Amino acid sequence: MRLDILTLFPDLFPPFLEESILGRAIKKGLVDIKLVNIRDFAEGPHKVTDDRPFGGGEGMVMKAEPICWAVESVGREKNKPFSILLTPQGRKFDQPTAWDLSQKGHLILICGRYEGVDERVRTGCVDMELSIGDYVLSGGELAAMVVVDAVSRLVPGVLGGERSNLEDSFQDGLLEYPHYTRPRVFRGQEVPEILLSGDHEKIRVWRRTESLRRTLQRRPDLLNEARLSEEDRRILEKLKEEAGKIEAGS
Ligand code: SAM
């Protein structure tokens, strides 16, 4: 998988790209990340990449030409990469979107700054606009890092154990079950006995139940879209009954 990050601040990225899972994926050649400095595509001796807004007002706007030229320099018509503008006005990034993007093969991520980018970037040289949440960052670089991380871990071979990303939260529309490691007792809190039993079937059912319980308690909205089996539905009914009894008793 290849990702080209278009930014005015490429120096923000190297430590993030060198460490841990992503660093190993890049070393193994599973993920290829190129940093493209938008300034290299600006014209004139001062390489200006931003200008005052037409119509007046505060702040500066990133010019369209350097960004679109940078996008075009990365990929032409054949094997055209999929280009994404990071913007708080975009579709909200989530796990299904990360899966879709991980299938694309080659992505361009455009990081805005200042008041944002000239509207003609959006209309002329991007395939998708993505937001990482309902808040405003100073630049798209952190958003690009979020997308790079979430997408890269879905590329086959990037995570050591092939199964580990299949059980992550949101993979099947649910939050993941709780995890425990040694010691067995920490500040009086014990690891659930069932996890020490060695009984794989009981552990599977416990984990699924806790995953459903968490989702019901914290993100019931997810249950409307989740892929639920017959077993899941039975477990959910029980959990709802339990919750009802607790509410009635309190
Ligand atoms: N004036 C813009 C608006 O109100 O929509 C916000 C511009 S913001 C200060 C500068 C840049 O940060 C944006 O162009 C975008 O690339 C990035 N950015 C800010 N918040 C973001 C978010 N929630 N998701 C993705 N990118 C974001």
Short mmCIF file of C-alpha atoms and ligand atoms in Angstrom, two decimals:
data_model
loop_
_atom_site.label_atom_id
_atom_site.label_comp_id
_atom_site.label_asym_id
_atom_site.label_seq_id
_atom_site.Cartn_x
_atom_site.Cartn_y
_atom_site.Cartn_z
CA MET A 1 0.00 0.00 0.00
CA ARG A 2 1.30 3.45 -0.83
CA LEU A 3 0.35 6.71 0.86
CA ASP A 4 1.52 10.15 -0.26
CA ILE A 5 1.09 12.88 2.33
CA LEU A 6 0.90 16.41 0.92
CA THR A 7 1.82 18.93 3.58
CA LEU A 8 3.57 22.22 4.27
CA PHE A 9 5.15 20.63 7.34
CA PRO A 10 6.77 17.31 6.35
CA ASP A 11 9.12 17.47 9.35
CA LEU A 12 6.19 16.72 11.65
CA PHE A 13 6.01 13.13 10.38
CA PRO A 14 9.32 11.20 10.68
CA PRO A 15 9.19 10.17 14.37
CA PHE A 16 5.61 9.01 13.94
CA LEU A 17 6.53 6.96 10.87
CA GLU A 18 9.62 5.38 12.38
CA GLU A 19 8.19 3.77 15.51
CA SER A 20 6.34 0.60 16.43
CA ILE A 21 3.90 -1.16 14.07
CA LEU A 22 4.04 1.48 11.35
CA GLY A 23 7.83 1.70 11.47
CA ARG A 24 8.10 -2.08 11.06
CA ALA A 25 5.52 -2.11 8.24
CA ILE A 26 7.51 0.51 6.35
CA LYS A 27 10.80 -1.35 6.91
CA LYS A 28 9.21 -4.57 5.62
CA GLY A 29 7.93 -2.73 2.54
CA LEU A 30 4.27 -3.44 3.33
CA VAL A 31 3.49 0.26 3.51
CA ASP A 32 5.30 2.90 1.47
CA ILE A 33 4.86 6.48 2.69
CA LYS A 34 6.07 9.50 0.76
CA LEU A 35 6.10 13.02 2.17
CA VAL A 36 5.41 15.65 -0.47
CA ASN A 37 6.12 19.26 0.42
CA ILE A 38 3.39 21.39 -1.15
CA ARG A 39 5.83 24.33 -1.17
CA ASP A 40 7.93 22.53 -3.80
CA PHE A 41 5.03 23.09 -6.21
CA ALA A 42 4.61 26.80 -5.53
CA GLU A 43 5.73 29.36 -8.10
CA GLY A 44 7.96 32.40 -7.79
CA PRO A 45 11.08 33.12 -5.79
CA HIS A 46 9.14 33.09 -2.51
CA LYS A 47 7.27 29.86 -3.19
CA VAL A 48 4.05 31.32 -1.79
CA THR A 49 1.43 28.70 -0.92
CA ASP A 50 -1.27 30.90 0.64
CA ASP A 51 -3.00 34.19 -0.02
CA ARG A 52 -5.66 36.52 1.38
CA PRO A 53 -9.27 35.45 0.90
CA PHE A 54 -11.31 37.00 -1.88
CA GLY A 55 -14.13 38.94 -0.27
CA GLY A 56 -11.94 39.94 2.67
CA GLY A 57 -11.85 38.58 6.19
CA GLU A 58 -9.36 37.12 8.62
CA GLY A 59 -6.67 34.57 7.90
CA MET A 60 -5.03 33.10 4.84
CA VAL A 61 -6.23 30.49 2.38
CA MET A 62 -4.04 27.81 0.81
CA LYS A 63 -3.75 28.36 -2.92
CA ALA A 64 -5.22 25.79 -5.28
CA GLU A 65 -2.41 25.53 -7.85
CA PRO A 66 0.43 24.13 -5.69
CA ILE A 67 -1.89 21.57 -4.11
CA CYS A 68 -3.41 20.37 -7.39
CA TRP A 69 0.00 20.27 -9.07
CA ALA A 70 1.33 18.25 -6.15
CA VAL A 71 -1.61 15.82 -6.45
CA GLU A 72 -1.03 15.49 -10.19
CA SER A 73 2.70 14.93 -9.72
CA VAL A 74 1.96 11.87 -7.59
CA GLY A 75 -0.20 10.04 -10.07
CA ARG A 76 -1.49 10.60 -13.56
CA GLU A 77 -4.51 9.00 -15.22
CA LYS A 78 -3.12 5.44 -15.26
CA ASN A 79 -3.24 3.88 -11.80
CA LYS A 80 -4.61 7.14 -10.49
CA PRO A 81 -4.30 7.30 -6.70
CA PHE A 82 -7.36 8.06 -4.58
CA SER A 83 -6.97 11.59 -3.21
CA ILE A 84 -8.39 12.69 0.12
CA LEU A 85 -8.69 16.19 1.51
CA LEU A 86 -8.56 16.32 5.29
CA THR A 87 -11.14 18.81 6.48
CA PRO A 88 -13.49 19.18 9.46
CA GLN A 89 -16.26 19.48 6.86
CA GLY A 90 -15.67 16.00 5.43
CA ARG A 91 -17.38 12.67 6.03
CA LYS A 92 -16.52 11.40 9.50
CA PHE A 93 -13.69 8.86 9.45
CA ASP A 94 -14.62 5.46 10.90
CA GLN A 95 -13.54 1.83 10.77
CA PRO A 96 -15.59 0.84 7.68
CA THR A 97 -14.03 3.81 5.84
CA ALA A 98 -10.58 2.69 7.01
CA TRP A 99 -11.32 -0.77 5.53
CA ASP A 100 -12.47 0.72 2.23
CA LEU A 101 -9.36 2.89 2.01
CA SER A 102 -7.06 -0.03 2.85
CA GLN A 103 -8.31 -1.70 -0.35
CA LYS A 104 -7.39 1.26 -2.56
CA GLY A 105 -3.71 0.51 -2.98
CA HIS A 106 -2.58 4.14 -3.29
CA LEU A 107 -3.87 7.14 -1.34
CA ILE A 108 -3.00 10.82 -1.36
CA LEU A 109 -3.72 12.71 1.86
CA ILE A 110 -3.88 16.49 1.57
CA CYS A 111 -3.23 18.45 4.76
CA GLY A 112 -4.72 21.92 4.95
CA ARG A 113 -3.53 24.80 7.16
CA TYR A 114 -4.67 28.33 8.02
CA GLU A 115 -8.33 28.96 7.08
CA GLY A 116 -8.24 25.88 4.87
CA VAL A 117 -7.77 25.34 1.15
CA ASP A 118 -9.18 27.14 -1.89
CA GLU A 119 -12.56 25.59 -2.70
CA ARG A 120 -11.31 24.61 -6.17
CA VAL A 121 -9.05 21.99 -4.60
CA ARG A 122 -12.15 20.31 -3.24
CA THR A 123 -14.08 20.55 -6.49
CA GLY A 124 -11.19 19.86 -8.86
CA CYS A 125 -8.64 17.45 -7.46
CA VAL A 126 -9.96 15.34 -4.61
CA ASP A 127 -12.00 12.15 -4.56
CA MET A 128 -13.11 12.33 -0.92
CA GLU A 129 -13.18 14.73 2.01
CA LEU A 130 -12.52 13.24 5.43
CA SER A 131 -12.88 14.61 8.94
CA ILE A 132 -11.46 12.86 11.98
CA GLY A 133 -14.09 14.37 14.28
CA ASP A 134 -16.20 17.38 15.13
CA TYR A 135 -13.45 19.70 16.28
CA VAL A 136 -11.05 21.99 14.47
CA LEU A 137 -7.32 21.29 14.37
CA SER A 138 -4.72 23.82 13.27
CA GLY A 139 -3.69 21.62 10.38
CA GLY A 140 -4.44 18.36 8.60
CA GLU A 141 -1.18 16.67 9.65
CA LEU A 142 -2.58 15.07 12.81
CA ALA A 143 -5.64 13.97 10.87
CA ALA A 144 -3.37 12.44 8.20
CA MET A 145 -1.48 10.54 10.90
CA VAL A 146 -4.77 9.16 12.23
CA VAL A 147 -5.79 7.96 8.78
CA VAL A 148 -2.33 6.53 7.99
CA ASP A 149 -2.29 4.60 11.26
CA ALA A 150 -5.85 3.24 11.07
CA VAL A 151 -5.52 2.24 7.39
CA SER A 152 -2.01 0.76 7.58
CA ARG A 153 -2.88 -1.66 10.37
CA LEU A 154 -5.48 -3.20 8.05
CA VAL A 155 -2.94 -3.96 5.32
CA PRO A 156 -2.31 -7.74 5.34
CA GLY A 157 0.84 -8.63 7.28
CA VAL A 158 1.17 -5.31 9.13
CA LEU A 159 -0.13 -6.68 12.42
CA GLY A 160 1.82 -9.68 13.62
CA GLY A 161 -1.17 -11.91 14.37
CA GLU A 162 -3.54 -11.95 11.41
CA ARG A 163 -6.53 -12.19 13.73
CA SER A 164 -5.75 -9.29 15.99
CA ASN A 165 -7.37 -6.58 13.90
CA LEU A 166 -10.44 -8.73 13.29
CA GLU A 167 -11.26 -8.55 16.99
CA ASP A 168 -10.62 -4.83 17.43
CA SER A 169 -13.46 -2.51 18.32
CA PHE A 170 -15.72 -1.61 15.36
CA GLN A 171 -14.52 -4.46 13.13
CA ASP A 172 -17.91 -6.12 13.38
CA GLY A 173 -19.68 -3.00 14.57
CA LEU A 174 -19.16 -3.66 18.30
CA LEU A 175 -16.79 -2.41 20.97
CA GLU A 176 -14.16 -4.94 21.95
CA TYR A 177 -14.25 -6.96 25.21
CA PRO A 178 -11.97 -5.97 28.14
CA HIS A 179 -8.37 -7.25 28.25
CA TYR A 180 -6.31 -8.44 31.21
CA THR A 181 -2.69 -9.45 31.65
CA ARG A 182 -0.48 -10.31 34.65
CA PRO A 183 -0.66 -9.90 37.62
CA ARG A 184 -3.82 -11.87 38.45
CA VAL A 185 -4.66 -9.45 41.25
CA PHE A 186 -3.94 -5.72 41.04
CA ARG A 187 -5.01 -3.46 43.93
CA GLY A 188 -7.57 -5.99 45.00
CA GLN A 189 -9.10 -6.37 41.54
CA GLU A 190 -9.00 -9.91 40.21
CA VAL A 191 -8.90 -11.14 36.64
CA PRO A 192 -12.25 -12.83 35.82
CA GLU A 193 -11.90 -16.50 36.75
CA ILE A 194 -13.15 -17.72 33.38
CA LEU A 195 -10.13 -16.24 31.59
CA LEU A 196 -7.88 -18.49 33.67
CA SER A 197 -9.99 -21.62 33.06
CA GLY A 198 -8.35 -22.68 29.78
CA ASP A 199 -11.84 -23.47 28.44
CA HIS A 200 -11.73 -21.79 25.02
CA GLU A 201 -15.44 -22.05 24.32
CA LYS A 202 -16.38 -20.47 27.66
CA ILE A 203 -13.81 -17.74 27.09
CA ARG A 204 -15.20 -17.05 23.62
CA VAL A 205 -18.75 -16.72 25.00
CA TRP A 206 -17.55 -14.52 27.89
CA ARG A 207 -15.69 -12.21 25.52
CA ARG A 208 -18.62 -11.94 23.15
CA THR A 209 -20.96 -11.22 26.07
CA GLU A 210 -18.66 -8.50 27.42
CA SER A 211 -18.28 -7.02 23.96
CA LEU A 212 -22.07 -6.83 23.62
CA ARG A 213 -22.46 -5.53 27.20
CA ARG A 214 -19.93 -2.72 26.55
CA THR A 215 -21.58 -1.75 23.32
CA LEU A 216 -25.03 -1.77 24.93
CA GLN A 217 -23.83 0.38 27.83
CA ARG A 218 -21.57 2.81 25.98
CA ARG A 219 -22.58 2.90 22.32
CA PRO A 220 -26.08 1.44 21.92
CA ASP A 221 -26.31 3.30 18.60
CA LEU A 222 -23.78 0.84 17.14
CA LEU A 223 -26.12 -2.12 17.73
CA ASN A 224 -28.49 -0.93 14.99
CA GLU A 225 -25.82 -1.48 12.34
CA ALA A 226 -23.80 -4.34 13.91
CA ARG A 227 -23.65 -7.78 12.32
CA LEU A 228 -25.35 -9.86 15.02
CA SER A 229 -25.70 -13.64 15.06
CA GLU A 230 -28.60 -15.52 16.65
CA GLU A 231 -26.34 -16.17 19.64
CA ASP A 232 -25.59 -12.43 19.91
CA ARG A 233 -29.29 -11.62 19.92
CA ARG A 234 -29.95 -14.11 22.72
CA ILE A 235 -27.07 -12.69 24.76
CA LEU A 236 -28.34 -9.15 24.18
CA GLU A 237 -31.83 -10.09 25.34
CA LYS A 238 -30.34 -11.45 28.58
CA LEU A 239 -28.20 -8.34 29.06
CA LYS A 240 -31.21 -6.10 28.56
CA GLU A 241 -33.23 -8.17 31.04
CA GLU A 242 -30.39 -7.92 33.58
CA ALA A 243 -30.16 -4.15 33.05
CA GLY A 244 -33.95 -3.86 33.45
CA LYS A 245 -33.86 -5.77 36.75
CA ILE A 246 -31.02 -3.60 38.07
CA GLU A 247 -32.94 -0.45 37.11
CA ALA A 248 -36.16 -1.73 38.71
CA GLY A 249 -34.27 -2.60 41.93
CA SER A 250 -32.55 0.77 42.25
N1 SAM B 1 -11.75 27.17 8.43
C1 SAM B 1 -11.89 25.75 8.34
C2 SAM B 1 -13.32 25.36 8.67
O1 SAM B 1 -13.94 26.01 9.49
O2 SAM B 1 -13.80 24.35 8.13
C3 SAM B 1 -10.95 25.05 9.29
C4 SAM B 1 -9.52 25.14 8.88
S1 SAM B 1 -8.43 24.32 9.99
C5 SAM B 1 -7.94 25.60 11.07
C6 SAM B 1 -7.00 24.05 9.03
C7 SAM B 1 -6.84 22.66 8.44
O3 SAM B 1 -6.78 21.69 9.46
C8 SAM B 1 -7.96 22.20 7.52
O4 SAM B 1 -7.81 22.69 6.22
C9 SAM B 1 -7.83 20.70 7.59
O5 SAM B 1 -6.88 20.21 6.65
C10 SAM B 1 -7.30 20.46 8.99
N2 SAM B 1 -8.34 20.02 9.94
C11 SAM B 1 -8.83 20.72 10.99
N3 SAM B 1 -9.73 20.02 11.66
C12 SAM B 1 -9.83 18.82 11.06
C13 SAM B 1 -10.64 17.66 11.28
N4 SAM B 1 -11.51 17.60 12.29
N5 SAM B 1 -10.49 16.61 10.45
C14 SAM B 1 -9.62 16.66 9.41
N6 SAM B 1 -8.83 17.75 9.14
C15 SAM B 1 -8.95 18.80 9.95
#
